[in-house]
Short mmCIF file of C-alpha atoms in Angstrom, two decimals:
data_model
loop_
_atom_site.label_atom_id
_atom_site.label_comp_id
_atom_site.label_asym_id
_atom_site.label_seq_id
_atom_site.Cartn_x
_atom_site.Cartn_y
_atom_site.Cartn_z
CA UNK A 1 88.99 -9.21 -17.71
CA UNK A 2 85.40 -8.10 -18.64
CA UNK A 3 83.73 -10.36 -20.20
CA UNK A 4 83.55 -10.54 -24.23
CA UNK A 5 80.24 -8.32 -26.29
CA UNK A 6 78.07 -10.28 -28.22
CA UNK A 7 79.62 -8.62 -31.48
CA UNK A 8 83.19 -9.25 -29.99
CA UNK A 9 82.21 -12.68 -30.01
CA UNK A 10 80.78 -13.14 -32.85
CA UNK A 11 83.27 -11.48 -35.03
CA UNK A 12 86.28 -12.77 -33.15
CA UNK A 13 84.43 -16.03 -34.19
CA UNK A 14 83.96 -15.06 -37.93
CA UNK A 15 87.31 -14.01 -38.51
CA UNK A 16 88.87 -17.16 -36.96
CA UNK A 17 86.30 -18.86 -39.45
CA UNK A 18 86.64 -17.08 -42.51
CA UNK A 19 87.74 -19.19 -45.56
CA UNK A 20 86.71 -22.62 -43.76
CA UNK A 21 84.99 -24.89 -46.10
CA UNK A 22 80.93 -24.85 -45.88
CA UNK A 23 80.95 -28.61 -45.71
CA UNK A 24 83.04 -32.49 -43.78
CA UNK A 25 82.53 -35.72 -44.32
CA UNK A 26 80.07 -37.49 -46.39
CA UNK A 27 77.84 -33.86 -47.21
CA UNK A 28 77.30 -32.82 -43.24
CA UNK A 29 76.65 -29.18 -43.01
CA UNK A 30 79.39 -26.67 -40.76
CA UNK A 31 77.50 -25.11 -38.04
CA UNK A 32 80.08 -23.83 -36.42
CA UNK A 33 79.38 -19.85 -37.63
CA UNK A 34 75.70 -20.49 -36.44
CA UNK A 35 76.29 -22.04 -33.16
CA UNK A 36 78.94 -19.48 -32.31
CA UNK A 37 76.26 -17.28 -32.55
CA UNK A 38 73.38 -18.51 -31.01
CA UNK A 39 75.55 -19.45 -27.86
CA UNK A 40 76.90 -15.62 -28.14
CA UNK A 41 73.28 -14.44 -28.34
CA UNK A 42 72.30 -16.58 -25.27
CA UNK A 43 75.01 -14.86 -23.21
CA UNK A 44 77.96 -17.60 -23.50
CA UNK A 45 80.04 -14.81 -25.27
CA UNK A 46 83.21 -16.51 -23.21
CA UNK A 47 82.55 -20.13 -24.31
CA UNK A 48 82.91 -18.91 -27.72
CA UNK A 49 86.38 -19.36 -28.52
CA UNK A 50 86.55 -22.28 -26.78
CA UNK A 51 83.56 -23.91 -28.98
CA UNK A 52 85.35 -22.80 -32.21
CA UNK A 53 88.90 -24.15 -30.93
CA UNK A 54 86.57 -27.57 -30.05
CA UNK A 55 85.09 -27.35 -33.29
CA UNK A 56 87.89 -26.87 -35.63
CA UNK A 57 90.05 -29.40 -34.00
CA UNK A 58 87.24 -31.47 -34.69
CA UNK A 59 86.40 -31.25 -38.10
CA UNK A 60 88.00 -31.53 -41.32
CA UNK A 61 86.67 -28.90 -43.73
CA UNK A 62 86.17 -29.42 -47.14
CA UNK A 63 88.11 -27.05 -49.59
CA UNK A 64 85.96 -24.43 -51.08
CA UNK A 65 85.68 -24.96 -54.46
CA UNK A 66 87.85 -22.46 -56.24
CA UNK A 67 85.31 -19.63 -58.02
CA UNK A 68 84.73 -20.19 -62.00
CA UNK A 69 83.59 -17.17 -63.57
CA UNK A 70 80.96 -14.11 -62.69
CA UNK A 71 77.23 -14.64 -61.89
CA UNK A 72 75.39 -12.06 -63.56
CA UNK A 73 72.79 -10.90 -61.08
CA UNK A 74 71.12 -8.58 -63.52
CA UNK A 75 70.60 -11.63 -65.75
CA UNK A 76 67.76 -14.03 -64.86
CA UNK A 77 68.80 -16.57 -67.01
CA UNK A 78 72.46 -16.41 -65.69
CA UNK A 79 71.48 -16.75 -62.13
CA UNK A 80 68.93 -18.84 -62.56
CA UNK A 81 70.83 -21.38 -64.31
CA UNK A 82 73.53 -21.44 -61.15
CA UNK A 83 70.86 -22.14 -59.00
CA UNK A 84 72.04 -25.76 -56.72
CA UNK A 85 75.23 -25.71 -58.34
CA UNK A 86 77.47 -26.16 -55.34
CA UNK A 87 80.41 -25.98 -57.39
CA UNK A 88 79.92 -22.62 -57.90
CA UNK A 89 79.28 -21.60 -54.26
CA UNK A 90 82.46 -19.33 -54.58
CA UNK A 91 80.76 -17.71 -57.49
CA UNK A 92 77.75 -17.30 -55.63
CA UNK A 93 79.13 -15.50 -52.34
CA UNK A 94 81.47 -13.38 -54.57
CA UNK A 95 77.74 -12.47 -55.91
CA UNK A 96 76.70 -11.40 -52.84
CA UNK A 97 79.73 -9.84 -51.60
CA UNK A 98 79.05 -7.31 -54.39
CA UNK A 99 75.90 -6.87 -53.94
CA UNK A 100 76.31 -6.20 -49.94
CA UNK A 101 79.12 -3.71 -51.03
CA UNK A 102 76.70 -1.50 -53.15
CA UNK A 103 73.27 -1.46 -50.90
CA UNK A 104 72.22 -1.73 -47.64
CA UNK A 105 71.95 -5.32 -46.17
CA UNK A 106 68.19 -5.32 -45.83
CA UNK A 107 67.59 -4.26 -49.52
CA UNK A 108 69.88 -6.89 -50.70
CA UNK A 109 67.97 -9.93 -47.94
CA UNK A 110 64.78 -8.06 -49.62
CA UNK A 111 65.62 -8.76 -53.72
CA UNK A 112 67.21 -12.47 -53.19
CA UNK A 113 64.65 -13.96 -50.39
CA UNK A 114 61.69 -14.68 -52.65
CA UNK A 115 64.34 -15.92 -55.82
CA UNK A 116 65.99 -18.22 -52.52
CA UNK A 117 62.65 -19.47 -51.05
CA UNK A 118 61.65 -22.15 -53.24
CA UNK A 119 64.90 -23.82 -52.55
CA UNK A 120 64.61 -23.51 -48.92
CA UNK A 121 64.65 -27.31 -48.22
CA UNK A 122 68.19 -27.62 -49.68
CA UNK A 123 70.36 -29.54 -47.36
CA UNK A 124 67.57 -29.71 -44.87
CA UNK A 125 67.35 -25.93 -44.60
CA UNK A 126 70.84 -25.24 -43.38
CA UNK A 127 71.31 -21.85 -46.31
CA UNK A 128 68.38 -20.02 -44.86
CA UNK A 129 69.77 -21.03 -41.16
CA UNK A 130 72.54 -19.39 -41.90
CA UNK A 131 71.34 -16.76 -43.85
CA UNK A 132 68.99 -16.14 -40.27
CA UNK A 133 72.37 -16.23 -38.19
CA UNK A 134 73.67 -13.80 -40.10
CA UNK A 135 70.88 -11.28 -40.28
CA UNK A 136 70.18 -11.16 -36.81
CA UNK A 137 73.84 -10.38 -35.77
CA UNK A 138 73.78 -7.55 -38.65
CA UNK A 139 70.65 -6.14 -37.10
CA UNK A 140 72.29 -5.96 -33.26
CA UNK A 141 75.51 -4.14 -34.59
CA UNK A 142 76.64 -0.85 -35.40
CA UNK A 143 78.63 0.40 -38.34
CA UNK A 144 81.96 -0.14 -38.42
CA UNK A 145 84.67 -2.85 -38.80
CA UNK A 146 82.52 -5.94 -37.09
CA UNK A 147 80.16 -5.11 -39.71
CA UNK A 148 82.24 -5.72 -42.52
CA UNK A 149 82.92 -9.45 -41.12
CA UNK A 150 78.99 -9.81 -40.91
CA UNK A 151 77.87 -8.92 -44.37
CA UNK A 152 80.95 -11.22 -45.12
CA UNK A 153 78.83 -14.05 -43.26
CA UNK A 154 75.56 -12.63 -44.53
CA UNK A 155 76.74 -13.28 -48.14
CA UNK A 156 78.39 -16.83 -46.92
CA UNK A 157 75.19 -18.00 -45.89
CA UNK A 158 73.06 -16.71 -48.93
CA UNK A 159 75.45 -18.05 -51.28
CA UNK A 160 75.41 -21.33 -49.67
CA UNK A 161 71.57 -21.80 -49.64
CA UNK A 162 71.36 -20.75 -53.33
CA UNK A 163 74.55 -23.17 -54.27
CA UNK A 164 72.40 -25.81 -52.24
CA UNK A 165 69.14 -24.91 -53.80
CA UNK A 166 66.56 -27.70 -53.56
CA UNK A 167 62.96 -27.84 -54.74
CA UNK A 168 61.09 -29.96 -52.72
CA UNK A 169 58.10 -28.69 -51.14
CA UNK A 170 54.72 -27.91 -53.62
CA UNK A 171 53.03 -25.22 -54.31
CA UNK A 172 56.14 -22.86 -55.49
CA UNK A 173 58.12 -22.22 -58.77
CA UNK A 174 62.30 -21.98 -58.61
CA UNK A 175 63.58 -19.25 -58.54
CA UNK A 176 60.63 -17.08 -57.89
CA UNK A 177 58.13 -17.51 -54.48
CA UNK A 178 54.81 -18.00 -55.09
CA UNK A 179 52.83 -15.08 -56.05
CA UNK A 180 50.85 -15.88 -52.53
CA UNK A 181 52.15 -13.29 -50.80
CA UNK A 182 48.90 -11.68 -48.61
CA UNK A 183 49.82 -8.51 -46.54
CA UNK A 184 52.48 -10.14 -44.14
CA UNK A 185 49.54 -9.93 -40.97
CA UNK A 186 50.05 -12.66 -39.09
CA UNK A 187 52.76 -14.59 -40.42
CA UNK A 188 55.47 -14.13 -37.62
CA UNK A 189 52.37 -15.45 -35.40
CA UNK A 190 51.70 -18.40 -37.99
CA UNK A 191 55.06 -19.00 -37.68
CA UNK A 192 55.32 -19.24 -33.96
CA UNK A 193 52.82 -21.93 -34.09
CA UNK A 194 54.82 -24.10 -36.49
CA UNK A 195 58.01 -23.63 -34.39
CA UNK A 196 55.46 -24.81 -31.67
CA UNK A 197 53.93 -27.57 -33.59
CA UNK A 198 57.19 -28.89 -34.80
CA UNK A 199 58.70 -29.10 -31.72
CA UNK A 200 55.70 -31.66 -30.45
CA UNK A 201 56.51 -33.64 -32.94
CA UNK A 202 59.67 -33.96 -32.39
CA UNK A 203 59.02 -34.57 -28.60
CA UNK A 204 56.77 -37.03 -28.63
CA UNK A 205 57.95 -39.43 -31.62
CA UNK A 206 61.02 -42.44 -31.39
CA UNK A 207 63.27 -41.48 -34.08
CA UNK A 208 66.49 -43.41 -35.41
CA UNK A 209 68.65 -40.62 -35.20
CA UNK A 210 68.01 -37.43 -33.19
CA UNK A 211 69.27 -34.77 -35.70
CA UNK A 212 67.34 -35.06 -38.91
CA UNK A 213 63.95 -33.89 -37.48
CA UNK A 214 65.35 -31.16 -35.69
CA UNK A 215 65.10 -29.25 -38.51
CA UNK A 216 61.69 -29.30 -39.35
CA UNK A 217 61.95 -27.01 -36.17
CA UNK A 218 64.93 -24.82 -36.85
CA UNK A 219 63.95 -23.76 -40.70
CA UNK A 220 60.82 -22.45 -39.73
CA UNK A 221 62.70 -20.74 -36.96
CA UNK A 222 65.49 -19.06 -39.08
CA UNK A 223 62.33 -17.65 -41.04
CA UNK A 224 61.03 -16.11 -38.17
CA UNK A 225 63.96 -14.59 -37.05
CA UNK A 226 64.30 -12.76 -40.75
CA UNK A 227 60.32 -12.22 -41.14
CA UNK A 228 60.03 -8.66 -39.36
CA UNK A 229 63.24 -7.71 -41.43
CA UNK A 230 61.47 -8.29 -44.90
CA UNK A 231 58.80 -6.18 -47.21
CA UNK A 232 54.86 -6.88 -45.53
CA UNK A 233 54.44 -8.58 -48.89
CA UNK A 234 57.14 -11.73 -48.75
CA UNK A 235 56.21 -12.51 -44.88
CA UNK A 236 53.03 -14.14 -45.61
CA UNK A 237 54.80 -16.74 -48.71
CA UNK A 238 57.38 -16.79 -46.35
CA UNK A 239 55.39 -18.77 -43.89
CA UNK A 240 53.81 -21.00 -46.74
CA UNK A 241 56.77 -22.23 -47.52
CA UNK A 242 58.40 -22.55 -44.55
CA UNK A 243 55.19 -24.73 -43.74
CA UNK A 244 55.81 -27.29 -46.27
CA UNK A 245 59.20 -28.04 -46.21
CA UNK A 246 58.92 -28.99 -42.33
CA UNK A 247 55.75 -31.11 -43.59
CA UNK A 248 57.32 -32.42 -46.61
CA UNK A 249 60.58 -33.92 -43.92
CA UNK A 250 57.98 -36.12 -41.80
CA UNK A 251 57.50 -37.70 -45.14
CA UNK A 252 61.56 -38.17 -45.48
CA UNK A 253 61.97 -39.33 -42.31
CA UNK A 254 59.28 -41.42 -42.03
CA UNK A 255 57.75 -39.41 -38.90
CA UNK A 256 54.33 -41.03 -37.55
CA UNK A 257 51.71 -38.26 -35.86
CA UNK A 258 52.10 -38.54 -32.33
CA UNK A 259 49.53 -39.74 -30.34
CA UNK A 260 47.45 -37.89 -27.68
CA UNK A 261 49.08 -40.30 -24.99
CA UNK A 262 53.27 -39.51 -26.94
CA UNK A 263 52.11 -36.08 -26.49
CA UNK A 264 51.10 -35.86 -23.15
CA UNK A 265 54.31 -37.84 -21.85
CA UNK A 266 56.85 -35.59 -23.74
CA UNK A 267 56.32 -33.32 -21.31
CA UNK A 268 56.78 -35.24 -18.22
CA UNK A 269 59.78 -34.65 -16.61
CA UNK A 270 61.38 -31.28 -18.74
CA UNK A 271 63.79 -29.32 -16.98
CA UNK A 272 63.38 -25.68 -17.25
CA UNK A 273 64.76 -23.76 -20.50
CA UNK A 274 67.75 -22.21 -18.14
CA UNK A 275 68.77 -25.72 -17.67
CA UNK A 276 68.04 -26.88 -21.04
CA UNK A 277 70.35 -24.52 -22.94
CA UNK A 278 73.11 -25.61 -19.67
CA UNK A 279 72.80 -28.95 -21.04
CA UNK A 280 72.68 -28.19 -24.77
CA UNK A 281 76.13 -26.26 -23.87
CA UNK A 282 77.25 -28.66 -21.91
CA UNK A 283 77.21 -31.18 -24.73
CA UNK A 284 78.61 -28.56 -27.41
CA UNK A 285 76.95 -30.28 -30.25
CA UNK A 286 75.78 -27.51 -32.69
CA UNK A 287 72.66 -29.19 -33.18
CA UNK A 288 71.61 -29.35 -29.26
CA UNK A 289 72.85 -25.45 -29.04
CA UNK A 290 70.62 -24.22 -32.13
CA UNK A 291 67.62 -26.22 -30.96
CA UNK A 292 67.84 -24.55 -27.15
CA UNK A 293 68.22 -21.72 -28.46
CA UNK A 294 65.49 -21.87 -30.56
CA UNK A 295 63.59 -23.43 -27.70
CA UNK A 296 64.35 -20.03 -25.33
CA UNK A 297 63.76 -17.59 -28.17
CA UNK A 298 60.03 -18.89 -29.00
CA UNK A 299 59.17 -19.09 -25.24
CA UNK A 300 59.67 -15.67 -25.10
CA UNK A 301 57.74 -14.65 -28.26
CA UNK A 302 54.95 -17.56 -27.48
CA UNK A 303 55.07 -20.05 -24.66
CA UNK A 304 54.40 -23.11 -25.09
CA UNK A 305 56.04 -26.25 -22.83
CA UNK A 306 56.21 -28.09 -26.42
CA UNK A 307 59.53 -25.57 -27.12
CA UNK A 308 61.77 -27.12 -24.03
CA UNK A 309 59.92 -30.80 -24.51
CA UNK A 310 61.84 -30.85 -27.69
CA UNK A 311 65.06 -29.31 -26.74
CA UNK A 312 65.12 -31.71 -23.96
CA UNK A 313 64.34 -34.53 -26.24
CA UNK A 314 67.42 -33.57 -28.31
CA UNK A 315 69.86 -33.24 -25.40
CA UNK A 316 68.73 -36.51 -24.69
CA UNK A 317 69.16 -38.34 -27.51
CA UNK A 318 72.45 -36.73 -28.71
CA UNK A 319 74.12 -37.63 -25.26
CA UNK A 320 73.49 -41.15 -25.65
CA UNK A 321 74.43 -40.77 -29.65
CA UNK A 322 77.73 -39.23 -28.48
CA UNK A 323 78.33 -41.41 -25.89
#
C-alpha cells in the first residue's frame, strides 16, 4: 500500500477530529490537530492515525460549549466585546466559518490577524499555533474536498485564539495591533533569531517542568510560519509582538538568563535533528513533536545548533516526566 500524502493525512486526521472539544483536564490545551500535522509535514504521514488513535484514547475532551447567538463581524463593538470569552468559542468559529465561506483564506488570515495579535499570549500562545497549523496545510493543498476540512481547522484555530484572548505583553491595544507596523523587511529574519534565541534559553536553563517554556519558542514560530502569508505592513508588528510575549513568559516562569558556561554545555552532546525528531516521535508527546519540528524547520531557514540543543533538552526532560 503506498504510503499516505501529506493532505491524506492531515485530513484523514481532521475529520476523525472534527467536533472534539478544544480543551481536558484542569485547562490543558488539545494538540492533537497540530501534532498530526507537524508529524505529517515531517514525513510520518503513516504514524498519523496511529498518533490520533493514541491520542484520543488518551484524553478526555471537554464538550464544546454549545453556540449562544451570532457575532457580528461587521460590528466592532460586537466582536470586540466577545473577545476571551471562551464560552462563546462556538460562536466564534461559526464566525469564521462564514467568513472562510465568502473570501479567500488569506484575505480572511489578513482582516482578523492584527484584531487577534494583542491577545496572542492567551493560553500560552496555543490560538495562533493553531491558527499557524492550519495555514500552512491550506497553503500546500489544492482545491477541492481536503480543503473544505482545512478552512474548517483554519476557523477552529482562529476562533479558539480569539475565545482565549489574553493581553499580556506591552506595548499593544486589544483588539487592534499596534500601529508599528514598518514595511514587513526583515521580520521573518527577526523572527528567526527569536526562534533561535528562545531555544538557548530553553537549552541551557533547569526548569521545574519541561513544557511551559517551550512555548516561548513555538509562538514565535507559528508567527513565522504565517508571516510571508500576510500584507508587508502586519509582518513587522507581527514580530513585535511575538517578541514580547516570549519575553513577558521568562517573567511567568521565573526563567534566569543563562550563563555563558549553561550556554556553552547545552550543546554538548546533541544528537543530530534526524534523530531528534526520531526521538520526539518516539515519545509521541505533542509537545516534543511540535518543538522538533520546529527545531528542523528553523535549521533549514537559519542554522543555528541552539534549534536541536532545545529540542533535545525537551525530549529529555519529557521522557523522564513520562516515565
Amino acid at each position: 500500500m503506498a504510503p499516505l500524502t501529506y493532505i491524506d493525512a492531515v485530513s484523514e486526521a481532521l475529520e476523525r477530529l472534527r467536533g472534539v472539544g478544544f480543551e481536558h483536564g484542569p485547562r490543558f490545551v488539545n494538540h492533537a490537530p497540530m501534532a498530526a500535522e507537524a508529524l505529517a509535514h515531517m514525513g510520518h504521514t503513516d504514524d498519523v492515525p496511529r498518533w490520533v488513535d493514541h491520542n484520543l484514547r488518551t484524553h478526555t475532551y471537554h464538550d464544546v460549549p454549545e453556540a449562544r447567538w451570532t457575532i457580528d463581524a461587521a460590528d466592532p463593538d460586537d466582536w470586540r466585546s466577545a473577545l476571551g470569552e471562551f464560552g462563546r468559542v462556538a460562536d466564534w468559529t461559526a464566525l469564521f466559518e462564514r467568513e472562510l465561506d465568502h473570501a479567500p483564506w488569506p484575505q480572511v488570515l489578513a482582516r482578523w490577524w492584527p484584531r487577534l495579535l494583542p491577545g496572542m499570549s492567551g493560553v500560552l500562545t496555543h490560538g495562533v499555533i493553531r491558527t499557524a497549523h492550519a495555514v500552512r496545510a491550506l497553503s500546500r493543498a489544492v482545491p477541492g474536498e481536503e480543503d473544505r476540512l482545512l478552512r474548517a481547522e483554519l476557523a477552529q484555530g482562529l476562533g479558539y485564539w480569539a475565545a482565549r484572548y489574553a493581553v499580556h505583553a506591552p506595548g499593544v491595544r486589544p483588539g487592534d495591533a499596534d500601529p508599528r507596523t514598518g514595511d514587513g523587511e526583515g521580520a521573518a529574519a527577526a523572527l528567526d533569531a527569536l526562534v533561535a534565541e528562545y531555544c538557548g534559553v530553553y537549552a541551557s536553563v533547569p526548569q521545574r517542568h519541561p513544557v511551559p517554556l517551550i512555548h516561548s519558542i513555538t509562538g514565535p514560530a507559528a508567527v513565522r510560519l504565517v508571516v510571508e502569508h500576510l500584507p508587508a505592513d502586519q509582518r513587522h508588528v507581527s514580530h513585535l509582538v511575538a517578541r514580547d510575549v516570549s519575553a513577558t513568559m521568562l517573567g511567568w516562569f521565573s526563567v534566569p538568563a543563562p550563563t555563558a558556561r549553561s550556554s556553552a554545555a547545552a550543546l554538548q552532546g546533541v544528537p543530530d535533528l534526524t534523530e531528534v525528531f526520531a526521538t520526539a516521535a518516539g515519545l509521541g508527546d505533542e509537545h516534543a513533536i511540535k518543538l522538533a519540528e520546529v527545531a528542523v524547520r528553523h535549521e533549514a531557514l537559519a542554522p543555528d545548533p541552539r534549534h536541536a540543543a532545545a529540542a533535545h533538552a525537551a525530549n529529555r526532560g519529557l521522557a523522564r516526566f513520562r516515565g
